[in-house]
């Protein structure tokens, strides 16, 4: 089945200790997104890639970085996690960025910062 | 600024019908999406509307009025498994999705 996969599903890290979250897709979609979602809040877009073209949202903190080494994989690096970075991190893909290009989500990684 | 408004929480009874409303103000409009999100899980796509009117898909229907900046999601024959958050998201003129905070739907037996 074509899908979006995220690993790990649950990640615990210590305050200030770098962490990397991964996402892969078998949909062969051009666009990949990283969202941060806190409880009862809207997903907040951090980055998106159209192929290898990287797009950083204006209010994404410098503490967050991303890599997309190939079409299938995308990584989210949090350089120095703070307590406020504890959240669900959602990876999504879409065929393109036009109207009606539905975003399909992976299961998410829940990050806990101790 | 861009804004999506939807009720925070709604309660309904199993077997009944519920309507979840969404109003939006965005710079441009390229369609409106509804997603379902169960607690602790990722959003899953339900519907997309770009033209005015009602789109029916089984027990779920979605309505759009562009002139009023308004949409609703209608859920019929409610089942316990429909307990979830329902997220409304608008695509603006830059093809960016603007998300609402979601409506938590609680189904009671």
Short mmCIF file of C-alpha atoms in Angstrom, two decimals:
data_model
loop_
_atom_site.label_atom_id
_atom_site.label_comp_id
_atom_site.label_asym_id
_atom_site.label_seq_id
_atom_site.Cartn_x
_atom_site.Cartn_y
_atom_site.Cartn_z
CA UNK A 1 0.00 0.00 0.00
CA UNK A 2 1.25 3.45 -0.88
CA UNK A 3 1.75 5.44 2.27
CA UNK A 4 3.58 7.98 4.40
CA UNK A 5 5.73 6.45 7.14
CA UNK A 6 7.18 8.22 10.14
CA UNK A 7 9.76 6.92 12.55
CA UNK A 8 9.83 6.74 15.44
CA UNK A 9 6.20 7.05 16.52
CA UNK A 10 7.28 8.22 19.97
CA UNK A 11 10.52 10.03 20.72
CA UNK A 12 11.79 11.11 24.11
CA UNK A 13 14.74 13.46 24.31
CA UNK A 14 16.40 15.61 26.93
CA UNK A 15 16.36 19.36 27.01
CA UNK A 16 18.99 20.60 24.56
CA UNK A 17 19.82 17.19 23.10
CA UNK A 18 19.55 17.13 19.29
CA UNK A 19 16.94 14.88 17.79
CA UNK A 20 16.09 13.80 14.23
CA UNK A 21 12.68 12.68 13.04
CA UNK A 22 12.28 10.83 9.77
CA UNK A 23 9.60 10.51 7.14
CA UNK A 24 9.41 8.38 4.03
CA UNK A 25 6.77 8.03 1.34
CA UNK A 26 5.90 5.49 -1.31
CA UNK A 27 3.37 7.74 -3.06
CA UNK A 28 6.04 9.26 -5.34
CA UNK A 29 4.70 12.71 -4.48
CA UNK A 30 6.68 15.80 -5.37
CA UNK A 31 5.92 17.76 -2.22
CA UNK A 32 6.74 16.91 1.39
CA UNK A 33 5.71 18.94 4.44
CA UNK A 34 6.61 19.07 8.12
CA UNK A 35 3.99 20.30 10.57
CA UNK A 36 4.07 20.82 14.32
CA UNK A 37 0.81 20.23 16.16
CA UNK A 38 0.19 20.89 19.85
CA UNK A 39 -2.82 19.59 21.71
CA UNK A 40 -6.14 21.05 20.49
CA UNK A 41 -4.35 23.39 18.10
CA UNK A 42 -4.16 23.66 14.33
CA UNK A 43 -1.20 22.06 12.60
CA UNK A 44 1.55 24.65 12.08
CA UNK A 45 3.56 24.39 8.89
CA UNK A 46 7.32 24.40 9.52
CA UNK A 47 8.76 23.61 6.07
CA UNK A 48 7.88 22.18 2.74
CA UNK A 49 9.86 20.88 -0.22
CA UNK A 50 8.78 20.85 -3.83
CA UNK A 51 11.23 18.24 -5.12
CA UNK A 52 14.49 19.58 -3.68
CA UNK A 53 13.27 23.18 -3.60
CA UNK A 54 13.19 24.06 0.09
CA UNK A 55 10.62 26.47 1.53
CA UNK A 56 10.96 27.71 5.08
CA UNK A 57 7.99 29.35 6.77
CA UNK A 58 8.84 32.85 7.98
CA UNK A 59 8.12 32.11 11.64
CA UNK A 60 9.83 28.70 11.86
CA UNK A 61 12.51 28.97 14.57
CA UNK A 62 16.16 28.51 13.55
CA UNK A 63 16.27 25.60 15.97
CA UNK A 64 14.40 23.57 13.36
CA UNK A 65 16.07 22.39 10.17
CA UNK A 66 15.15 19.95 7.47
CA UNK A 67 16.77 17.77 4.81
CA UNK A 68 15.36 15.98 1.82
CA UNK A 69 18.12 13.78 0.36
CA UNK A 70 15.86 12.19 -2.24
CA UNK A 71 12.22 12.06 -3.35
CA UNK A 72 11.25 9.44 -0.80
CA UNK A 73 12.82 10.70 2.40
CA UNK A 74 12.65 13.84 4.49
CA UNK A 75 14.15 14.58 7.91
CA UNK A 76 13.36 17.10 10.61
CA UNK A 77 16.29 18.08 12.85
CA UNK A 78 15.70 19.88 16.13
CA UNK A 79 19.09 21.19 17.18
CA UNK A 80 18.40 22.07 20.80
CA UNK A 81 14.93 20.97 21.86
CA UNK A 82 13.22 23.06 24.50
CA UNK A 83 10.22 22.17 26.62
CA UNK A 84 8.05 24.20 24.25
CA UNK A 85 8.99 21.91 21.35
CA UNK A 86 7.12 18.99 22.85
CA UNK A 87 4.40 18.28 20.28
CA UNK A 88 3.20 15.92 17.59
CA UNK A 89 5.27 16.28 14.41
CA UNK A 90 3.38 15.42 11.27
CA UNK A 91 4.84 14.68 7.87
CA UNK A 92 2.58 15.06 4.84
CA UNK A 93 2.92 14.70 1.09
CA UNK A 94 1.05 15.95 -1.95
CA UNK A 95 1.41 15.39 -5.65
CA UNK A 96 1.88 19.11 -6.29
CA UNK A 97 0.97 22.42 -4.67
CA UNK A 98 -2.03 23.38 -6.78
CA UNK A 99 -5.68 23.55 -5.91
CA UNK A 100 -7.19 20.15 -5.04
CA UNK A 101 -3.74 18.70 -4.32
CA UNK A 102 -4.70 16.84 -1.18
CA UNK A 103 -2.12 16.44 1.55
CA UNK A 104 -1.73 12.92 2.93
CA UNK A 105 -0.35 12.54 6.40
CA UNK A 106 1.87 10.04 8.13
CA UNK A 107 0.97 8.73 11.61
CA UNK A 108 3.07 11.40 13.33
CA UNK A 109 5.91 11.36 15.85
CA UNK A 110 5.04 12.45 19.36
CA UNK A 111 8.06 14.22 20.87
CA UNK A 112 8.52 14.47 24.62
CA UNK A 113 11.23 16.75 26.01
CA UNK A 114 12.43 16.02 29.55
CA UNK B 1 -4.97 38.40 8.48
CA UNK B 2 -6.10 34.95 7.53
CA UNK B 3 -8.43 33.12 9.86
CA UNK B 4 -10.45 29.92 10.14
CA UNK B 5 -13.17 29.68 12.79
CA UNK B 6 -14.88 26.50 13.92
CA UNK B 7 -16.49 25.51 17.22
CA UNK B 8 -14.12 24.02 19.78
CA UNK B 9 -16.32 21.13 20.80
CA UNK B 10 -19.68 19.56 19.95
CA UNK B 11 -21.64 16.68 21.44
CA UNK B 12 -24.10 14.45 19.58
CA UNK B 13 -25.92 11.17 20.06
CA UNK B 14 -25.19 7.90 18.30
CA UNK B 15 -27.46 7.52 15.26
CA UNK B 16 -28.18 11.24 15.02
CA UNK B 17 -27.00 13.93 12.56
CA UNK B 18 -24.50 16.67 13.36
CA UNK B 19 -23.36 19.71 11.39
CA UNK B 20 -19.92 21.22 12.02
CA UNK B 21 -19.55 24.77 10.73
CA UNK B 22 -16.45 26.55 9.48
CA UNK B 23 -16.05 30.19 8.48
CA UNK B 24 -12.95 31.52 6.79
CA UNK B 25 -11.22 34.72 5.80
CA UNK B 26 -8.27 34.13 3.52
CA UNK B 27 -6.32 36.05 0.91
CA UNK B 28 -7.70 34.32 -2.15
CA UNK B 29 -9.39 30.95 -2.21
CA UNK B 30 -8.42 27.72 -3.90
CA UNK B 31 -10.66 25.29 -2.11
CA UNK B 32 -11.57 24.02 1.33
CA UNK B 33 -10.63 20.68 2.88
CA UNK B 34 -12.10 18.73 5.77
CA UNK B 35 -9.95 16.27 7.68
CA UNK B 36 -10.78 13.84 10.49
CA UNK B 37 -8.25 13.38 13.29
CA UNK B 38 -8.63 10.76 16.00
CA UNK B 39 -6.86 11.50 19.27
CA UNK B 40 -3.12 10.97 18.98
CA UNK B 41 -3.30 10.16 15.27
CA UNK B 42 -2.67 12.00 12.01
CA UNK B 43 -5.38 13.84 10.07
CA UNK B 44 -7.07 11.82 7.33
CA UNK B 45 -8.65 13.47 4.30
CA UNK B 46 -12.46 13.58 4.15
CA UNK B 47 -13.48 16.07 1.46
CA UNK B 48 -12.53 18.94 -0.82
CA UNK B 49 -14.87 21.69 -2.06
CA UNK B 50 -13.95 24.45 -4.47
CA UNK B 51 -17.36 25.19 -6.03
CA UNK B 52 -20.50 26.22 -4.18
CA UNK B 53 -22.85 23.46 -3.17
CA UNK B 54 -23.05 20.14 -1.44
CA UNK B 55 -20.71 17.19 -2.01
CA UNK B 56 -21.99 13.90 -0.63
CA UNK B 57 -19.76 10.98 0.22
CA UNK B 58 -21.57 8.21 2.05
CA UNK B 59 -22.53 9.30 5.56
CA UNK B 60 -20.47 12.48 5.23
CA UNK B 61 -21.37 15.56 3.19
CA UNK B 62 -19.58 18.88 2.84
CA UNK B 63 -21.10 22.19 1.80
CA UNK B 64 -19.46 25.39 0.57
CA UNK B 65 -20.66 28.96 0.07
CA UNK B 66 -17.82 31.09 -1.27
CA UNK B 67 -19.81 34.33 -1.09
CA UNK B 68 -20.38 33.79 2.63
CA UNK B 69 -16.93 32.36 3.40
CA UNK B 70 -18.69 29.40 4.96
CA UNK B 71 -18.59 25.62 4.91
CA UNK B 72 -20.08 22.83 6.92
CA UNK B 73 -19.45 19.12 7.36
CA UNK B 74 -22.58 17.04 7.86
CA UNK B 75 -22.29 13.64 9.50
CA UNK B 76 -25.31 11.33 9.37
CA UNK B 77 -26.12 8.12 11.26
CA UNK B 78 -23.42 8.88 13.78
CA UNK B 79 -21.33 5.99 15.05
CA UNK B 80 -19.14 5.88 18.13
CA UNK B 81 -16.08 5.67 15.87
CA UNK B 82 -16.93 9.16 14.54
CA UNK B 83 -15.71 10.60 17.83
CA UNK B 84 -12.73 12.64 16.67
CA UNK B 85 -11.61 16.16 15.86
CA UNK B 86 -12.68 17.59 12.51
CA UNK B 87 -10.30 20.10 10.95
CA UNK B 88 -11.29 22.67 8.36
CA UNK B 89 -8.47 23.98 6.13
CA UNK B 90 -8.57 26.58 3.35
CA UNK B 91 -6.14 26.88 0.49
CA UNK B 92 -5.24 30.53 -0.11
CA UNK B 93 -4.07 32.30 -3.26
CA UNK B 94 -0.51 31.01 -2.70
CA UNK B 95 -1.81 27.43 -2.45
CA UNK B 96 -0.92 27.36 1.24
CA UNK B 97 -3.27 25.53 3.61
CA UNK B 98 -4.65 27.67 6.43
CA UNK B 99 -5.84 25.37 9.20
CA UNK B 100 -8.54 25.72 11.81
CA UNK B 101 -7.91 24.41 15.33
CA UNK B 102 -10.47 21.66 14.85
CA UNK B 103 -13.83 20.77 16.35
CA UNK B 104 -13.79 17.95 18.88
CA UNK B 105 -16.89 15.82 18.32
CA UNK B 106 -18.06 13.71 21.23
CA UNK B 107 -20.59 10.96 20.47
CA UNK B 108 -22.74 9.68 23.31
CA UNK B 109 -24.63 6.36 23.24
#
